[in-house]
Short mmCIF file of C-alpha atoms in Angstrom, two decimals:
data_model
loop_
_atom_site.label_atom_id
_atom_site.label_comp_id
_atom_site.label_asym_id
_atom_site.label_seq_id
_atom_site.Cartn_x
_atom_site.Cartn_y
_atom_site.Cartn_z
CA UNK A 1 0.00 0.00 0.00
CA UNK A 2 3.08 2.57 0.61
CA UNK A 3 4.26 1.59 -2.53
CA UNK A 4 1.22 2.30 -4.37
CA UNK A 5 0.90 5.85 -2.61
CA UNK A 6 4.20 6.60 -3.83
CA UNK A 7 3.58 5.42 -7.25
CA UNK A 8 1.06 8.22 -6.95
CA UNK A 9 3.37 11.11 -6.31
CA UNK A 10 5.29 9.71 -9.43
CA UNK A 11 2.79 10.45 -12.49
CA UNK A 12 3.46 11.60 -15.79
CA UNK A 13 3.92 15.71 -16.15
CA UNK A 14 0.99 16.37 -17.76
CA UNK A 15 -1.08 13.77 -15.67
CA UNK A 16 -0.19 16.03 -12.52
CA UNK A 17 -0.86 19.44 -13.94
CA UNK A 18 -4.54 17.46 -14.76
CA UNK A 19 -5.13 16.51 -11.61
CA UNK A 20 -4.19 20.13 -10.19
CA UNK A 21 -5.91 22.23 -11.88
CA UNK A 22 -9.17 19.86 -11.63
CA UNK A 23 -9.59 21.18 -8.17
CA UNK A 24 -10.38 24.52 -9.78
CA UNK A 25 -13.61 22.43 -11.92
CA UNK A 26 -14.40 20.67 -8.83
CA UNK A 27 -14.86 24.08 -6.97
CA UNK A 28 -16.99 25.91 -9.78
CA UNK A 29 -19.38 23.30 -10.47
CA UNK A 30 -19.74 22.74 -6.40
CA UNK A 31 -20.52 26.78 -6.29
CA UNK A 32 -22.97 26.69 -9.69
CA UNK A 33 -25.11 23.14 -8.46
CA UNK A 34 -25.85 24.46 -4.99
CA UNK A 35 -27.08 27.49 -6.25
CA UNK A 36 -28.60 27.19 -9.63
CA UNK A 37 -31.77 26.30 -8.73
CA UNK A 38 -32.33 28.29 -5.85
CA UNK A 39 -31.53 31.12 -7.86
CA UNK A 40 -33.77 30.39 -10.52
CA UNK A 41 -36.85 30.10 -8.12
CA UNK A 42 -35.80 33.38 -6.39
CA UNK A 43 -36.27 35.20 -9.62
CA UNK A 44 -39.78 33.88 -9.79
CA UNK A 45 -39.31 30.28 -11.83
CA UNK A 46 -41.15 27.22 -11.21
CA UNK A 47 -40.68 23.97 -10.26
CA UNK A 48 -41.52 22.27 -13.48
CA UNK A 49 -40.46 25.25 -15.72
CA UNK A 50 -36.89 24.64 -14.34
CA UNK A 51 -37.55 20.95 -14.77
CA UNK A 52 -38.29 22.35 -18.68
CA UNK A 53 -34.95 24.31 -18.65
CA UNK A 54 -32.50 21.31 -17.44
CA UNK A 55 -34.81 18.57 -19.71
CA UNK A 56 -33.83 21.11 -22.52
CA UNK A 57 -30.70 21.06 -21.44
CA UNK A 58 -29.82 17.33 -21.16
CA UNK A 59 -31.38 17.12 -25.15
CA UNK A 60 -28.41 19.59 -25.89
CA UNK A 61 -25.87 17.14 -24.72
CA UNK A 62 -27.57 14.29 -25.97
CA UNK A 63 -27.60 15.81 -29.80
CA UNK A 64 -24.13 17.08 -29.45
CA UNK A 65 -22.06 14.53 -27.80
CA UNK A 66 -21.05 12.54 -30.90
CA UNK A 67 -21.06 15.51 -33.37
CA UNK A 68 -18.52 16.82 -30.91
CA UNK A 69 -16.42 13.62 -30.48
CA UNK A 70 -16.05 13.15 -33.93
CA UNK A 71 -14.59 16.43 -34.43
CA UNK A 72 -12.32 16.16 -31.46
CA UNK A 73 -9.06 14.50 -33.70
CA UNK A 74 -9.55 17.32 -36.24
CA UNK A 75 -9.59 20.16 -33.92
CA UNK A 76 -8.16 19.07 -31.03
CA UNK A 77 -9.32 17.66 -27.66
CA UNK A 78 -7.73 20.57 -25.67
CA UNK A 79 -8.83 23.00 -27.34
CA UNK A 80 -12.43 21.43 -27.08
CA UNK A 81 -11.69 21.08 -23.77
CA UNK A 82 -10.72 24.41 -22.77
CA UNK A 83 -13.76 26.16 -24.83
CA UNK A 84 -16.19 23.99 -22.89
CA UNK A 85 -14.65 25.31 -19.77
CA UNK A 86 -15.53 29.11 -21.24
CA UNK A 87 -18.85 28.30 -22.20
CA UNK A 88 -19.80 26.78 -18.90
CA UNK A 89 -18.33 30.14 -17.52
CA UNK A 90 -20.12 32.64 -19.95
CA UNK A 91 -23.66 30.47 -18.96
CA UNK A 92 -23.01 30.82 -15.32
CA UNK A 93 -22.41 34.89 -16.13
CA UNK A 94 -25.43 34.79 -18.27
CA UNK A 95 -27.64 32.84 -15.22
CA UNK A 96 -26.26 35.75 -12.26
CA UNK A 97 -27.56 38.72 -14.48
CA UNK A 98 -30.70 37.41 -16.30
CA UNK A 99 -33.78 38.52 -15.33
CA UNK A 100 -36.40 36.05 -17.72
CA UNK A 101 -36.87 32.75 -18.82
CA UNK A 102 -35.46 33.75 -22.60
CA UNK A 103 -32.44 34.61 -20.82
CA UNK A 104 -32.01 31.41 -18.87
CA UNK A 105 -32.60 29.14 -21.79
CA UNK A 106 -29.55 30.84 -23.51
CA UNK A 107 -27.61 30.16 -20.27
CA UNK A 108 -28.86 26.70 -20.54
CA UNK A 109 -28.03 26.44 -23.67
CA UNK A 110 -24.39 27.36 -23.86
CA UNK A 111 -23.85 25.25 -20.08
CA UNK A 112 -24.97 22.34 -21.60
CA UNK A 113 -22.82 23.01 -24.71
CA UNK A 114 -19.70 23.58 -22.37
CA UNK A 115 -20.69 20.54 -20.19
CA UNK A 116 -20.65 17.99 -23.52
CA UNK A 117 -17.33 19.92 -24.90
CA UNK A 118 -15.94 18.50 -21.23
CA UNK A 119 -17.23 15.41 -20.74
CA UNK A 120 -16.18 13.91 -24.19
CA UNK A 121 -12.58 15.26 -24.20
CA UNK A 122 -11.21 15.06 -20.90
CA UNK A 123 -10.73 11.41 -20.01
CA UNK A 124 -8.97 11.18 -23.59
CA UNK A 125 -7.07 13.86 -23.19
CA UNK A 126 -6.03 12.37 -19.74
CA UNK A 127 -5.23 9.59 -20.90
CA UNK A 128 -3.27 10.74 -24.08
CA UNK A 129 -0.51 12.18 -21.27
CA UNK A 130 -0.48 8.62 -19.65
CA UNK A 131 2.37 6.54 -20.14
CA UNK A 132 0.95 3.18 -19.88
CA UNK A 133 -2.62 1.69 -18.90
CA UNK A 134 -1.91 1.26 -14.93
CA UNK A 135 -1.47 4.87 -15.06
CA UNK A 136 -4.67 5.75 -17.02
CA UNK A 137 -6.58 3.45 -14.66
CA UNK A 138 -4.84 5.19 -11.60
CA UNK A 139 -5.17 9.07 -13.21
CA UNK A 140 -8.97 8.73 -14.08
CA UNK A 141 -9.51 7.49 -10.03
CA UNK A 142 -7.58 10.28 -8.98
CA UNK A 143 -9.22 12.75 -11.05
CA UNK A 144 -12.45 12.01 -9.80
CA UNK A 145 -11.14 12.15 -6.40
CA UNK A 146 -9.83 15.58 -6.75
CA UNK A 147 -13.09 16.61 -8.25
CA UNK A 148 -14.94 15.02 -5.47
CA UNK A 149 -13.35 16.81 -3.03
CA UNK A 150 -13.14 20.35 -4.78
CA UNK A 151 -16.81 20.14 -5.49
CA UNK A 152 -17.82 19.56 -1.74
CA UNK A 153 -15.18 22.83 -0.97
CA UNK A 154 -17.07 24.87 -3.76
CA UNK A 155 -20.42 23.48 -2.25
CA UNK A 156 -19.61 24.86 0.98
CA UNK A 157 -17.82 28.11 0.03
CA UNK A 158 -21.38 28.63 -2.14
CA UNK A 159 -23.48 27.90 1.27
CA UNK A 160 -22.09 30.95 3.30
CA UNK A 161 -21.86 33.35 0.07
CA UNK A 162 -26.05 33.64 -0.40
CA UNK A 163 -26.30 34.73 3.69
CA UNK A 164 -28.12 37.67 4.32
CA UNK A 165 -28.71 38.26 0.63
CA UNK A 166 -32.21 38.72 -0.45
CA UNK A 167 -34.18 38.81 -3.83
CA UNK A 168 -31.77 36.38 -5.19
CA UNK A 169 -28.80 38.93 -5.11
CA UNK A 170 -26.92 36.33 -2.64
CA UNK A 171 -27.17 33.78 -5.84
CA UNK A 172 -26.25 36.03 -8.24
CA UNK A 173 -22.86 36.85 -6.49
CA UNK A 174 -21.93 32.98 -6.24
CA UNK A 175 -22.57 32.22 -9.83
CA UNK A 176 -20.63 35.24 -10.79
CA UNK A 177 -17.97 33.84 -8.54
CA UNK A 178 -18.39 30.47 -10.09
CA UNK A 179 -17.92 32.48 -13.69
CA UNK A 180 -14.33 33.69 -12.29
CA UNK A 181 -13.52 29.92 -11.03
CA UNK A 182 -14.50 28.80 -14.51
CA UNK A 183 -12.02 31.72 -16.40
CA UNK A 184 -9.21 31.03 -14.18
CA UNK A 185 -9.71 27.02 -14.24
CA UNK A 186 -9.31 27.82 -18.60
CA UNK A 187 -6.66 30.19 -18.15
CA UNK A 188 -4.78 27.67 -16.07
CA UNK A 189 -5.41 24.70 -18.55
CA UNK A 190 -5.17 26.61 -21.70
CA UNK A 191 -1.33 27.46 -20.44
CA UNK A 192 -0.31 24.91 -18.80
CA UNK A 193 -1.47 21.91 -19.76
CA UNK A 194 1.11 20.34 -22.07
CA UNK A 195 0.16 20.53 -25.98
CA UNK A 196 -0.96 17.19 -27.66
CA UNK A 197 1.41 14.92 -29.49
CA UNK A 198 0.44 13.16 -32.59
CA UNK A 199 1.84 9.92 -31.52
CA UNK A 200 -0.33 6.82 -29.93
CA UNK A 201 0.73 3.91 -27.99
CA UNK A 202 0.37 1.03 -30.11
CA UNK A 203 -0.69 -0.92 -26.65
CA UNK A 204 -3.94 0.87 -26.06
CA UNK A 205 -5.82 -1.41 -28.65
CA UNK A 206 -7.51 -4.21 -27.98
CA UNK A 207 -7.69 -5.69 -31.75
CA UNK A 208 -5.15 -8.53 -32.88
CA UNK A 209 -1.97 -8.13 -34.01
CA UNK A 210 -2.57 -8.59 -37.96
CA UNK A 211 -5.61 -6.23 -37.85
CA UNK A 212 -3.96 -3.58 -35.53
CA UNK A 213 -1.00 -3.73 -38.42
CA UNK A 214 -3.67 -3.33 -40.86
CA UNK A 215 -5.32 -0.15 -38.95
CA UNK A 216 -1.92 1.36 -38.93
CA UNK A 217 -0.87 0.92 -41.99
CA UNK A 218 -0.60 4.06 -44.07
CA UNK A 219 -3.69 3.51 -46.16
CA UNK A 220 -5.73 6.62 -45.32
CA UNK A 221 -9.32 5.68 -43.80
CA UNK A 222 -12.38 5.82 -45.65
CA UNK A 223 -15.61 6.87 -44.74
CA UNK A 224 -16.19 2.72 -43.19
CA UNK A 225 -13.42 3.38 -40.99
CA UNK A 226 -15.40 6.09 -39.18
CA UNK A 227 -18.32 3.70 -38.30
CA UNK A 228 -18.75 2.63 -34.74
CA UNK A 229 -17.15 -1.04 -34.72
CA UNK A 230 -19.47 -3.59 -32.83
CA UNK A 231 -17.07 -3.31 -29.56
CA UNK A 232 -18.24 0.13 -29.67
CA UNK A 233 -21.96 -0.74 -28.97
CA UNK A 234 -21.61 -3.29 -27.16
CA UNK A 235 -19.95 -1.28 -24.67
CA UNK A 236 -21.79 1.89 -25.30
CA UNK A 237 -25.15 -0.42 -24.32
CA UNK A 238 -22.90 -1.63 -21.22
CA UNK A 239 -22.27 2.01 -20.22
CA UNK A 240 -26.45 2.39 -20.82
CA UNK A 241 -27.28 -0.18 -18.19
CA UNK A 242 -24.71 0.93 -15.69
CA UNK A 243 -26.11 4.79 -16.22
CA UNK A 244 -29.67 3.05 -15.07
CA UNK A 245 -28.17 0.90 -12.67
CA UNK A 246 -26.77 4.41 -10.76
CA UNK A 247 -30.12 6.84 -11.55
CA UNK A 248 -32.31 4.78 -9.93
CA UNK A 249 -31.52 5.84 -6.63
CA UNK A 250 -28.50 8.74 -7.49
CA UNK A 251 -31.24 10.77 -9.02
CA UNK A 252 -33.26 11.02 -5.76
CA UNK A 253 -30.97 10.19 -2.76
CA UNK A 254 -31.71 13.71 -0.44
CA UNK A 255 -35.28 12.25 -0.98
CA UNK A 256 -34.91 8.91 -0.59
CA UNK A 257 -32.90 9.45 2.55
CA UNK A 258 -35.27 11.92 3.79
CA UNK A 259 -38.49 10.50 3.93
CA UNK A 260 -37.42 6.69 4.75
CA UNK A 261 -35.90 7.99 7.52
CA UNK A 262 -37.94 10.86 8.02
CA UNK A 263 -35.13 13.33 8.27
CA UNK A 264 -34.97 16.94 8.75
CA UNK A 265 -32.90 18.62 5.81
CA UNK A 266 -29.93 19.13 8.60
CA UNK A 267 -29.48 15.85 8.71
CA UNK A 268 -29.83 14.79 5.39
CA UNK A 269 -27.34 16.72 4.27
CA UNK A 270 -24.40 15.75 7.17
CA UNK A 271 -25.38 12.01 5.73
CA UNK A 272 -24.59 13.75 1.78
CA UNK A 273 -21.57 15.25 3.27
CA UNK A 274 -20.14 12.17 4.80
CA UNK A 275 -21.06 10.38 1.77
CA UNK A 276 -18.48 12.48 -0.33
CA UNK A 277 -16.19 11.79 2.05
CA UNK A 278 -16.23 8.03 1.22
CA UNK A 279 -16.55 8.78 -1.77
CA UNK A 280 -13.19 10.33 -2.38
CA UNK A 281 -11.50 7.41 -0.52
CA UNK A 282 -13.00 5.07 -2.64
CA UNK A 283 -11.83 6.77 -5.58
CA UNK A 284 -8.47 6.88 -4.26
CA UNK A 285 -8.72 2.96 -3.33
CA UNK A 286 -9.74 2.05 -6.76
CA UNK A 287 -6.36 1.78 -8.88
CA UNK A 288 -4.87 -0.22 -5.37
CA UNK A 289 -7.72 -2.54 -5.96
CA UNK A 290 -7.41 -3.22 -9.70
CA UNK A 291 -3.26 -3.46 -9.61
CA UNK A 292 -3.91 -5.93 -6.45
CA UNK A 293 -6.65 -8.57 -7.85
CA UNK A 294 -6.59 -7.89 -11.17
CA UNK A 295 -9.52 -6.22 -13.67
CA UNK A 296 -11.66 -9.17 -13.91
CA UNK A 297 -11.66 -10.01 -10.13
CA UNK A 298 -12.06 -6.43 -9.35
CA UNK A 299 -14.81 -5.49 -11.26
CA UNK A 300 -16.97 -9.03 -10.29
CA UNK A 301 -16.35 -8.55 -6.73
CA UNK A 302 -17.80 -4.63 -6.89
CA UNK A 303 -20.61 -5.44 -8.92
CA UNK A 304 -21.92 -8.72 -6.26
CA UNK A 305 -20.78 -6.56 -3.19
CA UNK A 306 -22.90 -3.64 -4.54
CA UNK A 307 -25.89 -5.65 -5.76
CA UNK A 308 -25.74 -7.53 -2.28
CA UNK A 309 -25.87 -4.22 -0.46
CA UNK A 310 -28.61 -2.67 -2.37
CA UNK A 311 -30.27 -5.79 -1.89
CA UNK A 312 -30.06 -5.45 1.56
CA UNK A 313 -31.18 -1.77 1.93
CA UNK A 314 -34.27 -2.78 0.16
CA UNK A 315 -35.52 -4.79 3.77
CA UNK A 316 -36.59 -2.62 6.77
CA UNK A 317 -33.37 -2.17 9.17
CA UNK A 318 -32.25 0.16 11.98
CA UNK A 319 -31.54 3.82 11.08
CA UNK A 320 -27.93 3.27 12.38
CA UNK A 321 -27.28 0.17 10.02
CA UNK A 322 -29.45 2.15 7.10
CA UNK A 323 -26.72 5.17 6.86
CA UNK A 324 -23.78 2.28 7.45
CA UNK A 325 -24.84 0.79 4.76
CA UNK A 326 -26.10 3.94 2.73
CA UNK A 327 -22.42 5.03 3.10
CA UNK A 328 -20.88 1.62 1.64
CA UNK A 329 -23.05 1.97 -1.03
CA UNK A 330 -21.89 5.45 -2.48
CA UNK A 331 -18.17 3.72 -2.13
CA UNK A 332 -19.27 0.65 -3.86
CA UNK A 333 -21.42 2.71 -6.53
CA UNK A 334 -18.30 5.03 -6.83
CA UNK A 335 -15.18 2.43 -6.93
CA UNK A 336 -17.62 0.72 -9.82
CA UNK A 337 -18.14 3.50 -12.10
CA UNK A 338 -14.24 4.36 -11.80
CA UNK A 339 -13.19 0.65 -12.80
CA UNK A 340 -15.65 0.52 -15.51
CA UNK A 341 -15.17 3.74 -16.94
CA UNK A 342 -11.21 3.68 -17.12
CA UNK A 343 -10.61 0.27 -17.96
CA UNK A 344 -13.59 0.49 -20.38
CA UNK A 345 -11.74 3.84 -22.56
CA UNK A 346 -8.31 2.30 -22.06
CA UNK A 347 -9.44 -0.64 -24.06
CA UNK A 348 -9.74 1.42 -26.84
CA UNK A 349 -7.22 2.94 -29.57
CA UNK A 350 -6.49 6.30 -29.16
CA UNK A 351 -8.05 7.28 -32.50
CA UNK A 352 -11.34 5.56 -30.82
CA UNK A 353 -11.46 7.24 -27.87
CA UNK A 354 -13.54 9.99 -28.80
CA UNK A 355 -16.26 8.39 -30.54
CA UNK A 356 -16.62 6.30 -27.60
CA UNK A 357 -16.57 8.92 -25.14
CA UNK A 358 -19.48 10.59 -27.43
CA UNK A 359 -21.36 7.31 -27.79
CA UNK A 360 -20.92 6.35 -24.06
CA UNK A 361 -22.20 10.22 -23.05
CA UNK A 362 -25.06 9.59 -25.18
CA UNK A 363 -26.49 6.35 -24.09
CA UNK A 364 -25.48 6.83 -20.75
CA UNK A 365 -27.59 9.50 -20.78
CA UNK A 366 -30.70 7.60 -22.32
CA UNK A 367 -30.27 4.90 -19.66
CA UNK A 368 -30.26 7.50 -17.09
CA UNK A 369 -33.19 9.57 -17.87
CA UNK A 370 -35.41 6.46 -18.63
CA UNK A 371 -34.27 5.12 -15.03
CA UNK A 372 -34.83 8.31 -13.05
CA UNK A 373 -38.35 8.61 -14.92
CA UNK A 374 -39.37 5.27 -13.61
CA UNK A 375 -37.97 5.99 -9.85
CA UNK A 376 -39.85 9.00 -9.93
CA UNK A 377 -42.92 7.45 -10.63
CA UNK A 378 -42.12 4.82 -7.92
CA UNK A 379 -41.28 7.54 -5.59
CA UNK A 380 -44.46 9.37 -6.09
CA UNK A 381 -46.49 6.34 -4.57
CA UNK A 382 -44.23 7.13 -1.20
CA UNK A 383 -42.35 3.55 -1.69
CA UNK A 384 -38.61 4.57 -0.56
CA UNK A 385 -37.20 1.14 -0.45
CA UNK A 386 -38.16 -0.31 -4.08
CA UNK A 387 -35.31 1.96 -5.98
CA UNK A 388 -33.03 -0.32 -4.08
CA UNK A 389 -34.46 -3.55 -4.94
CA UNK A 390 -34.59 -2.32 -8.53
CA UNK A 391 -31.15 -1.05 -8.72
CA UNK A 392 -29.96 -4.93 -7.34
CA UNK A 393 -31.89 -6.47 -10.13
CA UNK A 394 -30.26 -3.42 -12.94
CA UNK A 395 -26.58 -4.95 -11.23
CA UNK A 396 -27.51 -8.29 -11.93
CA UNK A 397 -27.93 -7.43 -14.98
CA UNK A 398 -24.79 -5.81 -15.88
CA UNK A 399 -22.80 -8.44 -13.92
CA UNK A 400 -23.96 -10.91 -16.88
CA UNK A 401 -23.61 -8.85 -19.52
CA UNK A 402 -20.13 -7.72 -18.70
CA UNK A 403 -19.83 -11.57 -18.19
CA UNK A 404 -21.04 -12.31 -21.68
CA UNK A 405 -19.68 -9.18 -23.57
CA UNK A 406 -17.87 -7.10 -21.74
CA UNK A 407 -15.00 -9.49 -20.04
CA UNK A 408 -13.57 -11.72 -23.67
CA UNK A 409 -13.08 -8.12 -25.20
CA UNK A 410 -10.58 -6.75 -21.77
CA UNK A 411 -9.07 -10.27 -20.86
CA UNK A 412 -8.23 -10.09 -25.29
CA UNK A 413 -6.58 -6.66 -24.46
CA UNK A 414 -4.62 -7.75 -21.43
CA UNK A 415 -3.04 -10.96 -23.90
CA UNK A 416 -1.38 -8.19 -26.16
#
């Protein structure tokens, strides 16, 4: 375990400057969530118009996310990068001094743009200044971990900022504040992240040898080339069923927490905090877990301890063994998604990377919003213990699918 923490201090150049100037993302979206909403209700909003404004919103992302990828060898994934980080900025600006739903939908609009310019670039582009797969897997843990924490430092800064205000002016301040985290967290990137190199690791694919000679040969690609391969959708449907798997209960846990244990908000939101807590550890845990077992063991022995615990959570308990286990389950949830997602874009060439970050953004999405849409509906019949059954039944699910699909194509990967 020392070993592995000093393996940590030990990452590639442009790996660390990531991973540092992440904590300045971490604190502006932790200042612009906690305050969005409240801010668009104190300027006279409803509950389902903002429910409009952020469905709008997630249709953006969903229509953009493969245009985008595609385009991200041509122009450049850190340049992408960096003018997602000034759109989210310029939305957050646009959000503090609008006064009318036109206004906000604009905001919306360019936030959501920003937020799919992000989300399908920067696990490439993380990976692209990795010097070998152990390192991707242990960057794109640590990167969440940083975020994790930064976000739960921007949540808190945003808590105090809004004190005192009134007619929203509190709000305004923060997301102007969150527009300057935004600028300086591009500034930073934009000069100091190291430039992109044309050059790929021949180890990052996961096709034979005499195919992976034929891919780089210097024929140039035709327009076939550019079609998803079937490794693509198989694990762009994985990356569907795991989006479910987490929305049925991510989507509503201050609720779900609240009214099964019939919680003031206080309270619920110590649990939250705690939760994050975990939450970073487990993301730091993750890469020690993979480099100790192995990818296969790993990932089968987080999927049946998370589908045993939301089994459990599903049966009537104490309160105290309800937030024990409520608290394993955000580390389980958490060191899942990190194996999956790394050692799921590491199996790919680096020319494939960004379709498959566009394809997994897009159908993670659809299995998201089709989960949270059927929680909700459970959850409006005052049943706060069925989400948990349901999400143990989506794990099942993926544990045979990765099983079937998912496991031949990584254990094929690990033989080269």
């Amino acid at each position: 375990m020392s070993g592995y923490i000093r393996d940590l201090l030990c990452l590639s150049v442009g790996v660390r400057r990531f991973l540092m100037t992440e904590a300045l993302y971490g604190i502006g979206i932790g200042m612009y969530s906690l305050v969005l909403n409240l801010h668009l209700l104190s300027k006279g909003m409803k509950e389902d118009e903002i429910g409009a404004l952020t469905s709008i919103g997630i249709l953006i992302m969903g229509a953009l996310a493969i245009p985008i990828s595609l385009s991200a060898g041509r122009i450049g994934r850190k340049r992408l990068l960096v003018s997602g980080i000034l759109f989210i900025a310029a939305g957050s600006a646009i959000y503090a001094t609008g006064e009318h739903t036109g206004i906000f939908y604009l905001a919306q609009t360019l936030v959501s743009i920003g937020l799919t310019l992000v989300e399908t670039t920067e696990v490439q582009l993380l990976f692209h200044y990795c010097a070998s797969r152990k390192e991707e897997a242990r960057a794109f843990s640590l990167m969440f971990a940083v975020f994790t924490a930064f976000t739960g430092a921007g949540t808190l800064a945003a808590g105090y900022l809004p004190s005192g205000a009134s007619h929203g002016g509190g709000y305004s301040l923060t997301l102007l504040l969150a527009a300057l985290v935004f600028v300086t967290h591009c500034l930073a990137r934009g000069l100091w992240l190291p430039a992109e190199s044309g050059q790929v690791r021949p180890s990052t694919s996961f096709r034979g040898r005499g195919l992976d000679h034929e891919m780089c040969s210097s024929k140039p690609a035709g327009w076939r080339d550019k079609l998803p391969s079937g490794t693509l959708w198989l694990f762009s449907v994985f990356m569907a069923l795991l989006g479910g798997a987490i929305a049925i209960t991510g989507s509503f846990l201050n609720v779900i927490v609240k009214y099964r244990l019939n919680w003031m908000d206080d309270r619920v939101s110590v649990l939250l905090a705690v939760s994050g807590v975990v939450l970073f550890a487990a993301s730091l845990m993750t890469p020690y877990i993979l480099e100790r077992f192995g990818h296969h063991k790993a990932i089968m022995s987080v999927l049946l301890m998370n589908t045993a615990v939301f089994t459990i959570l599903y049966w009537a308990m104490p309160v105290w063994m309800f937030t024990v286990l409520f608290l394993v389950r955000g580390g389980g949830m958490t060191m899942l998604s990190n194996l999956l997602d790394s050692q799921l874009m590491s199996a790919f060439r680096e020319q494939e990377r960004n379709l498959y970050a566009g394809m997994r953004s897009v159908f993670r999405s659809i299995g998201s919003s089709g989960a949270a849409l059927m929680a909700g509906w459970i959850l409006t019949e005052r049943d706060y213990r069925m989400p948990f059954l349901l999400t143990s039944a989506a794990l099942l699910i993926c544990s045979l699918y990765y099983i079937w699909f998912i496991r031949p194509v990584l254990d094929h990967q690990l033989e080269e």
